[in-house]
Short mmCIF file of C-alpha atoms and ligand atoms in Angstrom, two decimals:
data_model
loop_
_atom_site.label_atom_id
_atom_site.label_comp_id
_atom_site.label_asym_id
_atom_site.label_seq_id
_atom_site.Cartn_x
_atom_site.Cartn_y
_atom_site.Cartn_z
CA MET A 1 2.96 -35.26 -44.20
CA VAL A 2 6.57 -34.13 -44.17
CA VAL A 3 8.00 -32.53 -47.32
CA GLY A 4 11.79 -32.78 -47.54
CA GLY A 5 14.11 -35.50 -46.30
CA GLY A 6 17.02 -33.44 -45.02
CA LEU A 7 17.86 -33.41 -41.34
CA ALA A 8 14.95 -31.12 -40.55
CA GLY A 9 12.40 -33.31 -42.29
CA MET A 10 13.88 -36.52 -40.86
CA ALA A 11 13.85 -35.09 -37.30
CA ALA A 12 10.23 -33.91 -37.69
CA ALA A 13 9.08 -37.23 -39.11
CA LEU A 14 10.78 -39.25 -36.41
CA LYS A 15 9.34 -37.21 -33.60
CA LEU A 16 5.81 -37.37 -35.04
CA ALA A 17 6.08 -41.15 -35.60
CA HIS A 18 7.32 -41.63 -32.03
CA ALA A 19 4.27 -39.65 -30.85
CA GLY A 20 2.06 -42.21 -32.58
CA TYR A 21 1.15 -40.39 -35.80
CA ARG A 22 1.04 -41.94 -39.25
CA VAL A 23 3.67 -40.06 -41.18
CA THR A 24 4.57 -39.94 -44.88
CA LEU A 25 7.80 -38.24 -45.89
CA LEU A 26 8.13 -37.01 -49.47
CA GLU A 27 11.65 -36.43 -50.82
CA ARG A 28 12.37 -35.31 -54.36
CA ARG A 29 15.75 -37.12 -54.53
CA PRO A 30 16.43 -40.85 -54.27
CA PHE A 31 18.13 -40.60 -50.82
CA LEU A 32 17.79 -38.90 -47.42
CA GLY A 33 20.20 -36.39 -45.89
CA GLY A 34 19.42 -33.28 -47.93
CA ARG A 35 22.45 -31.02 -48.07
CA ALA A 36 24.56 -33.45 -46.06
CA TYR A 37 25.21 -36.34 -48.46
CA SER A 38 27.96 -38.27 -50.22
CA PHE A 39 28.26 -39.73 -53.70
CA GLU A 40 30.67 -41.49 -55.95
CA ASP A 41 32.75 -39.03 -57.91
CA PRO A 42 32.40 -40.05 -61.57
CA ASP A 43 35.98 -39.15 -62.46
CA THR A 44 37.93 -40.64 -59.59
CA GLY A 45 35.43 -43.34 -58.41
CA ALA A 46 36.01 -42.15 -54.82
CA GLU A 47 33.13 -41.62 -52.41
CA ILE A 48 33.13 -37.92 -51.56
CA ASP A 49 30.84 -35.63 -49.58
CA ASN A 50 29.04 -32.70 -51.15
CA GLY A 51 31.03 -30.77 -48.56
CA GLN A 52 32.99 -31.39 -45.43
CA HIS A 53 30.62 -31.32 -42.46
CA ILE A 54 31.76 -30.58 -38.90
CA LEU A 55 29.78 -30.65 -35.72
CA VAL A 56 30.81 -29.53 -32.27
CA GLY A 57 30.05 -30.66 -28.78
CA ALA A 58 27.41 -27.96 -28.39
CA CYS A 59 25.29 -29.70 -31.10
CA SER A 60 23.30 -31.54 -28.45
CA ARG A 61 20.08 -32.11 -30.39
CA LEU A 62 21.97 -33.36 -33.45
CA ARG A 63 23.88 -35.80 -31.27
CA GLY A 64 20.61 -36.93 -29.75
CA PHE A 65 19.15 -37.39 -33.23
CA LEU A 66 22.21 -39.37 -34.36
CA ASP A 67 21.72 -41.64 -31.32
CA ALA A 68 18.01 -41.99 -32.04
CA ILE A 69 18.62 -43.13 -35.63
CA GLY A 70 21.36 -45.50 -34.49
CA ALA A 71 24.10 -43.78 -36.48
CA PRO A 72 27.15 -45.97 -35.81
CA ALA A 73 29.51 -44.54 -33.17
CA SER A 74 32.35 -45.36 -35.55
CA ALA A 75 30.92 -42.97 -38.13
CA PHE A 76 32.46 -39.97 -36.33
CA VAL A 77 35.83 -39.18 -34.80
CA ARG A 78 35.57 -36.71 -31.97
CA GLN A 79 37.59 -34.53 -29.64
CA ARG A 80 37.03 -34.34 -25.90
CA ARG A 81 37.49 -30.57 -25.93
CA LEU A 82 38.14 -27.78 -28.43
CA GLY A 83 41.59 -28.02 -30.06
CA VAL A 84 42.31 -26.61 -33.52
CA THR A 85 45.52 -25.89 -35.33
CA ILE A 86 45.69 -22.69 -37.37
CA LEU A 87 48.37 -22.37 -40.08
CA ASP A 88 49.78 -19.32 -41.78
CA PRO A 89 50.46 -19.47 -45.58
CA ASP A 90 53.92 -20.95 -44.95
CA GLY A 91 52.64 -23.63 -42.60
CA ARG A 92 53.64 -22.05 -39.29
CA GLN A 93 51.31 -23.43 -36.64
CA ALA A 94 49.51 -22.05 -33.61
CA THR A 95 46.95 -23.95 -31.63
CA LEU A 96 43.72 -22.75 -30.14
CA ALA A 97 43.09 -25.34 -27.50
CA ALA A 98 40.68 -25.22 -24.56
CA ALA A 99 42.56 -25.73 -21.33
CA SER A 100 41.25 -28.21 -18.78
CA LEU A 101 40.07 -25.38 -16.57
CA PRO A 102 36.56 -24.44 -15.53
CA ALA A 103 34.70 -22.14 -17.98
CA PRO A 104 35.47 -19.43 -18.94
CA LEU A 105 39.13 -19.85 -17.91
CA HIS A 106 39.42 -22.71 -20.44
CA MET A 107 38.92 -20.15 -23.24
CA ALA A 108 40.90 -17.33 -21.69
CA ALA A 109 43.90 -19.66 -21.55
CA ALA A 110 43.30 -20.84 -25.14
CA VAL A 111 43.27 -17.27 -26.47
CA LEU A 112 46.19 -16.06 -24.39
CA ARG A 113 48.34 -18.89 -25.77
CA TYR A 114 47.40 -18.27 -29.42
CA ARG A 115 50.74 -17.49 -31.02
CA HIS A 116 49.58 -16.02 -34.32
CA LEU A 117 48.72 -12.81 -32.40
CA ASP A 118 50.93 -10.63 -30.22
CA PHE A 119 50.08 -10.40 -26.56
CA ARG A 120 48.11 -7.17 -26.83
CA GLN A 121 46.01 -8.58 -29.67
CA ARG A 122 45.36 -11.74 -27.65
CA ALA A 123 44.21 -9.69 -24.69
CA THR A 124 41.82 -7.71 -26.99
CA VAL A 125 40.44 -10.90 -28.48
CA ALA A 126 39.85 -12.35 -24.97
CA ARG A 127 38.05 -9.16 -24.05
CA ASP A 128 35.87 -9.30 -27.17
CA VAL A 129 35.04 -13.00 -26.74
CA ARG A 130 33.86 -12.16 -23.20
CA ALA A 131 31.82 -9.17 -24.38
CA LEU A 132 30.11 -11.24 -27.07
CA ALA A 133 29.30 -14.04 -24.65
CA HIS A 134 27.58 -11.50 -22.38
CA LEU A 135 25.41 -9.74 -24.98
CA ASP A 136 21.87 -10.15 -23.83
CA SER A 137 18.83 -10.40 -26.17
CA ASN A 138 18.16 -6.61 -26.08
CA ALA A 139 21.74 -5.83 -26.97
CA CYS A 140 21.63 -8.43 -29.76
CA ALA A 141 18.46 -6.90 -31.17
CA ASP A 142 20.20 -3.50 -31.25
CA LEU A 143 23.15 -5.02 -33.11
CA GLU A 144 21.09 -6.88 -35.73
CA SER A 145 21.96 -4.44 -38.51
CA ILE A 146 25.67 -3.97 -37.69
CA PRO A 147 28.27 -6.07 -39.49
CA PHE A 148 30.52 -7.92 -37.02
CA GLY A 149 33.57 -6.22 -38.55
CA ASP A 150 32.12 -2.76 -37.63
CA TRP A 151 31.40 -3.98 -34.09
CA LEU A 152 35.00 -5.18 -33.77
CA ALA A 153 36.46 -2.00 -35.32
CA ALA A 154 34.48 0.19 -32.89
CA ARG A 155 36.19 -1.72 -30.07
CA GLY A 156 39.64 -1.23 -31.53
CA ALA A 157 40.19 -4.74 -32.84
CA THR A 158 43.11 -4.97 -35.29
CA ALA A 159 42.97 -6.30 -38.87
CA ALA A 160 45.34 -9.07 -37.71
CA SER A 161 42.98 -10.32 -35.07
CA ILE A 162 40.10 -10.42 -37.61
CA GLU A 163 42.21 -12.23 -40.18
CA ARG A 164 44.02 -14.63 -37.84
CA PHE A 165 41.43 -15.35 -35.14
CA TRP A 166 37.93 -14.32 -36.04
CA ASP A 167 37.73 -15.19 -39.70
CA PRO A 168 39.02 -18.80 -39.40
CA LEU A 169 36.35 -19.48 -36.76
CA VAL A 170 33.35 -17.35 -37.76
CA ARG A 171 33.52 -17.91 -41.56
CA PRO A 172 32.95 -21.71 -41.50
CA ALA A 173 30.48 -21.49 -38.60
CA LEU A 174 28.24 -18.85 -40.23
CA ASN A 175 29.27 -19.31 -43.88
CA VAL A 176 29.99 -15.58 -44.18
CA ALA A 177 33.21 -13.57 -43.85
CA ALA A 178 33.70 -12.50 -40.23
CA SER A 179 33.78 -8.85 -41.18
CA GLU A 180 30.23 -9.18 -42.73
CA ALA A 181 28.73 -11.54 -40.17
CA ASN A 182 25.51 -11.02 -38.17
CA VAL A 183 26.51 -9.97 -34.66
CA PRO A 184 23.78 -11.87 -32.69
CA LEU A 185 24.58 -15.11 -34.55
CA THR A 186 28.32 -14.61 -33.97
CA ALA A 187 27.62 -13.97 -30.30
CA PHE A 188 25.52 -17.11 -30.15
CA PHE A 189 28.32 -19.17 -31.74
CA VAL A 190 30.87 -17.73 -29.31
CA ARG A 191 28.66 -18.50 -26.34
CA GLU A 192 27.88 -22.10 -27.38
CA ALA A 193 31.18 -23.22 -28.87
CA LEU A 194 33.80 -21.12 -27.10
CA TRP A 195 32.51 -19.72 -23.85
CA ALA A 196 30.17 -22.26 -22.24
CA GLY A 197 32.82 -24.88 -21.52
CA PRO A 198 35.72 -26.81 -23.02
CA HIS A 199 33.41 -29.42 -24.58
CA GLY A 200 31.18 -26.98 -26.47
CA GLY A 201 33.78 -26.50 -29.21
CA ALA A 202 35.03 -30.10 -29.29
CA VAL A 203 35.12 -31.04 -33.00
CA TRP A 204 33.33 -34.08 -34.45
CA LEU A 205 34.14 -35.18 -37.94
CA PRO A 206 32.53 -37.92 -40.05
CA SER A 207 34.84 -40.87 -40.61
CA VAL A 208 32.64 -42.33 -43.40
CA GLY A 209 30.70 -40.67 -46.22
CA LEU A 210 27.84 -38.50 -45.00
CA THR A 211 25.12 -40.68 -46.49
CA ARG A 212 26.50 -43.68 -44.57
CA ALA A 213 26.78 -41.56 -41.39
CA ILE A 214 23.35 -39.88 -41.56
CA GLY A 215 21.07 -40.54 -44.56
CA GLU A 216 21.13 -44.34 -44.54
CA PRO A 217 20.76 -44.86 -40.77
CA GLY A 218 18.06 -42.13 -40.91
CA ARG A 219 16.13 -44.06 -43.56
CA LEU A 220 16.32 -47.33 -41.59
CA ALA A 221 15.19 -45.59 -38.38
CA LEU A 222 12.31 -43.81 -40.04
CA GLU A 223 11.05 -46.87 -41.79
CA GLY A 224 11.48 -48.85 -38.52
CA ALA A 225 9.32 -46.25 -36.77
CA GLY A 226 6.60 -46.73 -39.41
CA VAL A 227 7.25 -43.63 -41.54
CA VAL A 228 6.40 -44.17 -45.20
CA VAL A 229 9.33 -42.66 -47.10
CA LYS A 230 8.62 -41.84 -50.74
CA PHE A 231 11.74 -41.08 -52.77
CA SER A 232 12.01 -39.28 -56.06
CA THR A 233 8.71 -37.61 -55.20
CA ARG A 234 8.63 -33.88 -55.73
CA VAL A 235 5.85 -31.78 -54.22
CA GLU A 236 4.64 -29.22 -56.69
CA THR A 237 2.15 -27.34 -54.48
CA VAL A 238 0.68 -27.43 -51.01
CA GLU A 239 -3.05 -27.15 -51.56
CA THR A 240 -5.25 -25.11 -49.27
CA GLY A 241 -8.94 -24.44 -48.61
CA ASP A 242 -10.95 -22.21 -46.31
CA ARG A 243 -9.86 -24.19 -43.28
CA GLY A 244 -6.16 -24.51 -44.04
CA VAL A 245 -4.07 -27.22 -45.66
CA THR A 246 -6.04 -29.84 -47.65
CA GLY A 247 -3.32 -31.80 -49.39
CA VAL A 248 -0.25 -31.74 -51.55
CA ARG A 249 -0.01 -32.08 -55.31
CA LEU A 250 2.97 -33.95 -56.72
CA ARG A 251 4.87 -33.07 -59.87
CA GLU A 252 3.41 -36.13 -61.63
CA GLY A 253 -0.11 -34.74 -60.89
CA GLU A 254 -1.04 -37.10 -58.06
CA ARG A 255 -2.80 -35.48 -55.11
CA ILE A 256 -2.36 -36.71 -51.55
CA GLU A 257 -4.84 -35.56 -48.91
CA THR A 258 -3.56 -34.28 -45.61
CA THR A 259 -4.56 -31.57 -43.18
CA ASN A 260 -1.12 -31.30 -41.57
CA VAL A 261 2.12 -30.72 -43.41
CA VAL A 262 5.62 -29.89 -42.26
CA CYS A 263 7.46 -28.17 -45.08
CA ALA A 264 11.15 -28.87 -44.39
CA VAL A 265 12.59 -27.39 -47.54
CA PRO A 266 14.90 -24.42 -48.26
CA PRO A 267 13.27 -20.97 -48.64
CA GLU A 268 13.35 -20.85 -52.44
CA ALA A 269 11.63 -24.24 -52.63
CA LEU A 270 9.09 -23.20 -50.03
CA GLU A 271 8.28 -20.06 -51.99
CA ARG A 272 7.59 -22.26 -55.07
CA ILE A 273 5.27 -24.80 -53.39
CA LEU A 274 3.20 -22.49 -51.15
CA PRO A 275 0.23 -20.54 -52.59
CA ALA A 276 0.50 -16.76 -52.10
CA SER A 277 -2.19 -16.88 -49.38
CA ALA A 278 0.07 -19.09 -47.25
CA ARG A 279 3.17 -16.87 -47.56
CA PRO A 280 4.03 -13.59 -45.82
CA PRO A 281 4.10 -10.55 -48.14
CA THR A 282 7.89 -10.34 -47.74
CA GLY A 283 8.33 -13.94 -48.92
CA TYR A 284 11.05 -16.17 -47.55
CA THR A 285 14.01 -15.63 -49.82
CA GLY A 286 15.16 -12.42 -48.11
CA VAL A 287 17.61 -14.56 -46.09
CA GLY A 288 19.85 -14.67 -49.17
CA THR A 289 22.31 -17.43 -49.88
CA SER A 290 26.00 -18.09 -49.49
CA ALA A 291 28.15 -20.62 -51.42
CA ILE A 292 30.49 -23.36 -50.18
CA VAL A 293 33.07 -24.97 -52.44
CA ASN A 294 34.95 -28.15 -51.60
CA VAL A 295 38.10 -29.16 -53.41
CA TYR A 296 39.47 -32.67 -53.05
CA LEU A 297 43.12 -33.22 -53.99
CA TRP A 298 44.73 -36.66 -54.34
CA TYR A 299 48.49 -37.16 -54.07
CA ASP A 300 50.71 -40.22 -54.24
CA ARG A 301 51.77 -39.88 -50.64
CA PRO A 302 50.74 -38.14 -47.40
CA ILE A 303 51.12 -34.40 -47.37
CA THR A 304 50.59 -33.72 -43.64
CA ASP A 305 49.92 -35.66 -40.50
CA LEU A 306 47.48 -33.10 -39.18
CA ASP A 307 43.86 -34.41 -39.13
CA PHE A 308 42.49 -31.00 -39.98
CA ALA A 309 43.50 -27.34 -39.69
CA GLY A 310 42.28 -23.84 -40.29
CA THR A 311 44.41 -21.37 -42.21
CA PHE A 312 44.65 -17.64 -42.78
CA GLY A 313 46.18 -15.56 -45.53
CA SER A 314 45.88 -18.57 -47.85
CA ASP A 315 43.38 -19.80 -50.42
CA LEU A 316 42.83 -22.91 -48.33
CA GLN A 317 40.60 -21.71 -45.44
CA TRP A 318 40.23 -25.21 -43.83
CA ILE A 319 41.92 -28.42 -44.80
CA PHE A 320 40.89 -31.98 -43.87
CA ASN A 321 43.20 -34.93 -44.08
CA ARG A 322 40.63 -37.30 -45.59
CA SER A 323 43.05 -40.24 -45.72
CA GLN A 324 43.55 -40.02 -41.96
CA LEU A 325 39.90 -39.31 -41.15
CA LEU A 326 38.25 -41.80 -43.45
CA GLY A 327 41.02 -44.43 -43.84
CA ALA A 328 40.25 -46.76 -46.72
CA HIS A 329 37.03 -44.85 -47.59
CA ALA A 330 39.20 -41.90 -48.72
CA ALA A 331 40.75 -43.95 -51.55
CA GLY A 332 44.40 -42.81 -51.59
CA HIS A 333 46.02 -39.77 -50.08
CA CYS A 334 43.28 -37.21 -50.16
CA LEU A 335 43.28 -33.66 -48.81
CA GLY A 336 39.93 -31.90 -48.64
CA VAL A 337 39.80 -28.13 -48.86
CA SER A 338 36.64 -26.45 -47.60
CA LEU A 339 35.91 -22.87 -48.75
CA SER A 340 33.04 -21.11 -46.99
CA ALA A 341 31.42 -17.82 -48.09
CA ALA A 342 32.79 -18.84 -51.48
CA ASN A 343 30.60 -16.84 -53.83
CA GLU A 344 33.68 -15.50 -55.62
CA TRP A 345 34.91 -19.07 -56.21
CA VAL A 346 31.80 -20.69 -57.67
CA ASP A 347 32.21 -19.38 -61.19
CA MET A 348 35.86 -20.36 -61.45
CA PRO A 349 36.51 -23.44 -63.64
CA LYS A 350 37.11 -26.55 -61.56
CA GLU A 351 40.64 -27.21 -62.86
CA ALA A 352 41.69 -23.60 -62.07
CA LEU A 353 40.27 -23.95 -58.59
CA ALA A 354 42.09 -27.18 -57.99
CA ARG A 355 45.39 -25.74 -59.31
CA ARG A 356 45.06 -22.71 -57.09
CA CYS A 357 44.46 -24.82 -53.99
CA ASP A 358 47.30 -27.18 -54.93
CA ARG A 359 49.68 -24.22 -55.19
CA ALA A 360 48.60 -23.06 -51.71
CA VAL A 361 49.15 -26.61 -50.39
CA GLU A 362 52.65 -26.61 -51.90
CA ARG A 363 53.51 -23.37 -50.17
CA MET A 364 52.08 -24.55 -46.83
CA PHE A 365 53.33 -28.18 -46.71
CA PRO A 366 56.96 -29.02 -47.74
CA ALA A 367 55.92 -32.70 -48.30
CA ARG A 368 53.89 -31.61 -51.34
CA ARG A 369 57.06 -30.62 -53.17
CA SER A 370 58.24 -34.22 -53.49
CA ALA A 371 54.72 -35.66 -54.00
CA GLU A 372 52.97 -36.33 -57.26
CA PHE A 373 49.54 -34.76 -57.87
CA ILE A 374 47.19 -37.56 -58.94
CA SER A 375 43.72 -36.02 -59.46
CA SER A 376 41.14 -33.65 -58.04
CA ALA A 377 37.39 -33.23 -57.63
CA VAL A 378 35.49 -30.01 -56.97
CA VAL A 379 31.97 -29.76 -55.55
CA LYS A 380 30.28 -26.39 -55.78
CA GLU A 381 27.21 -25.64 -53.69
CA PRO A 382 26.18 -22.12 -54.84
CA ARG A 383 23.27 -22.00 -52.38
CA ALA A 384 24.87 -23.99 -49.58
CA THR A 385 23.23 -22.02 -46.71
CA PHE A 386 21.46 -18.80 -45.98
CA ARG A 387 23.68 -15.76 -45.73
CA ALA A 388 24.15 -14.95 -42.01
CA GLY A 389 24.74 -11.26 -42.52
CA PRO A 390 23.09 -8.22 -40.85
CA ASN A 391 19.28 -7.99 -40.77
CA VAL A 392 18.72 -11.69 -41.49
CA THR A 393 16.67 -12.49 -38.36
CA PRO A 394 13.35 -10.97 -39.53
CA TYR A 395 13.43 -13.36 -42.53
CA ARG A 396 13.62 -16.47 -40.32
CA PRO A 397 10.05 -17.65 -39.58
CA GLY A 398 9.07 -19.73 -36.59
CA PRO A 399 7.59 -23.25 -36.94
CA ILE A 400 3.95 -22.26 -37.30
CA GLY A 401 2.93 -21.36 -40.85
CA ALA A 402 0.50 -18.67 -42.00
CA ILE A 403 -2.48 -21.06 -42.37
CA ASP A 404 -3.92 -23.93 -40.33
CA GLY A 405 -2.07 -27.19 -40.66
CA LEU A 406 1.10 -25.65 -42.11
CA TYR A 407 4.36 -26.01 -40.21
CA LEU A 408 7.82 -24.83 -41.29
CA ALA A 409 11.21 -26.37 -40.67
CA GLY A 410 14.73 -26.08 -42.04
CA ASP A 411 18.09 -24.73 -40.94
CA TRP A 412 17.09 -21.29 -42.19
CA THR A 413 14.04 -20.95 -39.90
CA ASP A 414 14.19 -19.17 -36.58
CA THR A 415 16.28 -21.61 -34.51
CA GLY A 416 18.73 -19.10 -33.08
CA TRP A 417 21.47 -21.22 -34.68
CA PRO A 418 23.35 -20.45 -37.85
CA ALA A 419 22.61 -22.72 -40.85
CA THR A 420 23.85 -26.00 -39.38
CA MET A 421 22.78 -29.61 -39.00
CA GLU A 422 22.04 -28.79 -35.34
CA GLY A 423 19.74 -25.96 -36.42
CA ALA A 424 18.04 -28.25 -38.95
CA VAL A 425 17.33 -30.94 -36.34
CA ARG A 426 16.06 -28.34 -33.85
CA SER A 427 13.76 -26.82 -36.48
CA GLY A 428 12.30 -30.23 -37.37
CA GLU A 429 11.67 -31.08 -33.75
CA SER A 430 10.10 -27.67 -33.13
CA ALA A 431 7.76 -28.03 -36.08
CA ALA A 432 6.72 -31.50 -34.91
CA GLU A 433 6.19 -30.21 -31.36
CA ALA A 434 4.10 -27.27 -32.65
CA MET A 435 1.92 -29.75 -34.60
CA LEU A 436 1.58 -31.99 -31.56
CA VAL A 437 0.56 -29.08 -29.35
CA GLN A 438 -2.05 -28.05 -31.92
CA GLN A 439 -3.33 -31.62 -32.18
CA ARG A 440 -3.55 -32.00 -28.42
CA SER A 441 -5.50 -28.76 -28.06
CA THR A 442 -7.88 -29.79 -30.83
CA THR A 443 -8.43 -33.19 -29.23
CA GLY A 444 -8.82 -31.54 -25.86
CA ALA A 445 -11.55 -29.22 -27.14
CA ALA A 446 -13.36 -32.19 -28.77
CA LEU A 447 -13.38 -34.12 -25.47
CA ILE A 448 -14.87 -31.24 -23.52
CA ARG A 449 -17.62 -30.81 -26.05
C1 FAD B 501 28.83 -27.83 -48.69
C2 FAD B 501 28.14 -27.71 -47.35
C3 FAD B 501 28.89 -27.78 -46.19
C4 FAD B 501 28.25 -27.67 -44.98
N1 FAD B 501 28.97 -27.81 -43.81
C5 FAD B 501 28.34 -27.88 -42.64
C6 FAD B 501 29.06 -28.17 -41.44
O1 FAD B 501 30.26 -28.32 -41.47
N2 FAD B 501 28.35 -28.25 -40.30
C7 FAD B 501 26.99 -28.09 -40.25
O2 FAD B 501 26.43 -28.25 -39.16
N3 FAD B 501 26.29 -27.82 -41.36
C8 FAD B 501 26.94 -27.70 -42.54
N4 FAD B 501 26.23 -27.45 -43.67
C9 FAD B 501 24.82 -27.08 -43.55
C10 FAD B 501 23.94 -28.33 -43.40
O3 FAD B 501 24.18 -29.27 -44.46
C11 FAD B 501 22.51 -27.89 -43.44
O4 FAD B 501 22.32 -26.95 -42.40
C12 FAD B 501 21.50 -28.99 -43.24
O5 FAD B 501 21.86 -30.16 -43.91
C13 FAD B 501 20.13 -28.48 -43.67
O6 FAD B 501 19.15 -29.43 -43.49
P1 FAD B 501 17.63 -29.08 -43.84
O7 FAD B 501 16.86 -30.29 -43.61
O8 FAD B 501 17.24 -27.83 -43.19
O9 FAD B 501 17.63 -28.76 -45.44
P2 FAD B 501 18.05 -29.71 -46.65
O10 FAD B 501 19.16 -30.54 -46.25
O11 FAD B 501 18.23 -28.74 -47.78
O12 FAD B 501 16.77 -30.60 -46.89
C14 FAD B 501 15.71 -30.19 -47.66
C15 FAD B 501 15.22 -31.44 -48.46
O13 FAD B 501 14.06 -31.10 -49.13
C16 FAD B 501 14.07 -31.73 -50.38
N5 FAD B 501 13.13 -30.97 -51.26
C17 FAD B 501 13.24 -29.71 -51.72
N6 FAD B 501 12.14 -29.35 -52.42
C18 FAD B 501 11.32 -30.42 -52.40
C19 FAD B 501 10.04 -30.68 -52.98
N7 FAD B 501 9.39 -29.74 -53.71
N8 FAD B 501 9.48 -31.89 -52.81
C20 FAD B 501 10.13 -32.85 -52.07
N9 FAD B 501 11.35 -32.65 -51.49
C21 FAD B 501 11.94 -31.45 -51.69
C22 FAD B 501 15.53 -31.58 -50.84
O14 FAD B 501 15.84 -32.56 -51.84
C23 FAD B 501 16.25 -31.89 -49.51
O15 FAD B 501 16.50 -33.26 -49.35
C24 FAD B 501 26.84 -27.49 -44.90
C25 FAD B 501 26.12 -27.39 -46.10
C26 FAD B 501 26.73 -27.50 -47.30
C27 FAD B 501 25.91 -27.43 -48.55
#
């Protein structure tokens, strides 16, 4: 039994089905994909995502999963190597582009050519990138409780380098402001996406709605592999006995027997469905949450020819040229604005948010001044991901639950990755693997007897 049809649950179910098990996946909503989904905006009629999703070359297991479910190659546009444009509030550009040199020279060259910083600042950033990439696990453990901003300050980093280099990269990757980020997770991101090679940071962007790119192909692949997918089915409790898991009870009251369950749901949902005897005393919600807000703005003409860009000193954070990325699927000239670590934005009325972003667009892109604003849509995800701040690691459990037959998955579990689609897939595969190992050892014991 797999509870939750996000990427973690889908990855777990597929792996178990491929290993020959009969798998039932229970999902409370009428579609798969979890926090990566698209829908038709009721006001504009356009298909929009609950939030812009990016993956990078380092997301190897996610790419393997997308291949395994037969996600169409045309569903993503991709770079060969890292190359991002960063804009200041008035639209002045600098690029951070991996050179075609062996690692780590590819990154040294990228940083040393980054024109939003003066040469001294670039040299300091290059030094700090290198230091982070070389932090070993002991050093990371020692730095668990230190905010990344303090680590940088102790090394003499300037406010400009935090604002213009670190925040545009770390904030969307960890969904927390760079100054408040968890150092081991930041170091991990730097190693995987920036340091390991020019392809690690190559950006992939969906070129269709997320449900078409992930959820739908995922459903077809799971059903093709024999997984029974039950939609609109909410698990109320995981039931347990002396010997571990005995079944799950659904909201409607039905009980389904099982001795093995992968719970692939966010921490607050897990806390609700597990009996106290199956939870650690500290619970799971200590990871905290962090919001993401996406603002979609439609104009009567193109505003920029950039595909996407990061910004600093502006309300925009990251912008995505949806018309260029999605073509006809974007319905008109649409600019997507993605705001990470957006807790301060979630309570703002949607119209005010859209107006604020539009004003920042106007300042940044001269083409806006002669364009007509058509409409907007705002999607708020108050609990988009766990909050990747200091001291988060102890709250991230491994795949094996506290009682027999219980396995845990989800982007928030102990994958080593920040809350990402890659982390979700890894967690699902790890939970399935843990269950398979347990099954094999049980079968092995039975044969010897
Ligand atoms: C706005 C936004 C932007 C993001 N941007 C990026 C990005 O750019 N790159 C990136 O890699 N990641 C991004 N993420 C994070 C990414 O979406 C998640 O890491 C990933 O989708 C999590 O997958 P999951 O399977 O762990 O959890 P979820 O996707 O949350 O799946 C859990 C599933 O369990 C179901 N469920 C919950 N309770 C029950 C119950 N009681 N019974 C049955 N089913 C239940 C839920 O409906 C859900 O489908 C973003 C997230 C958001 C919200």
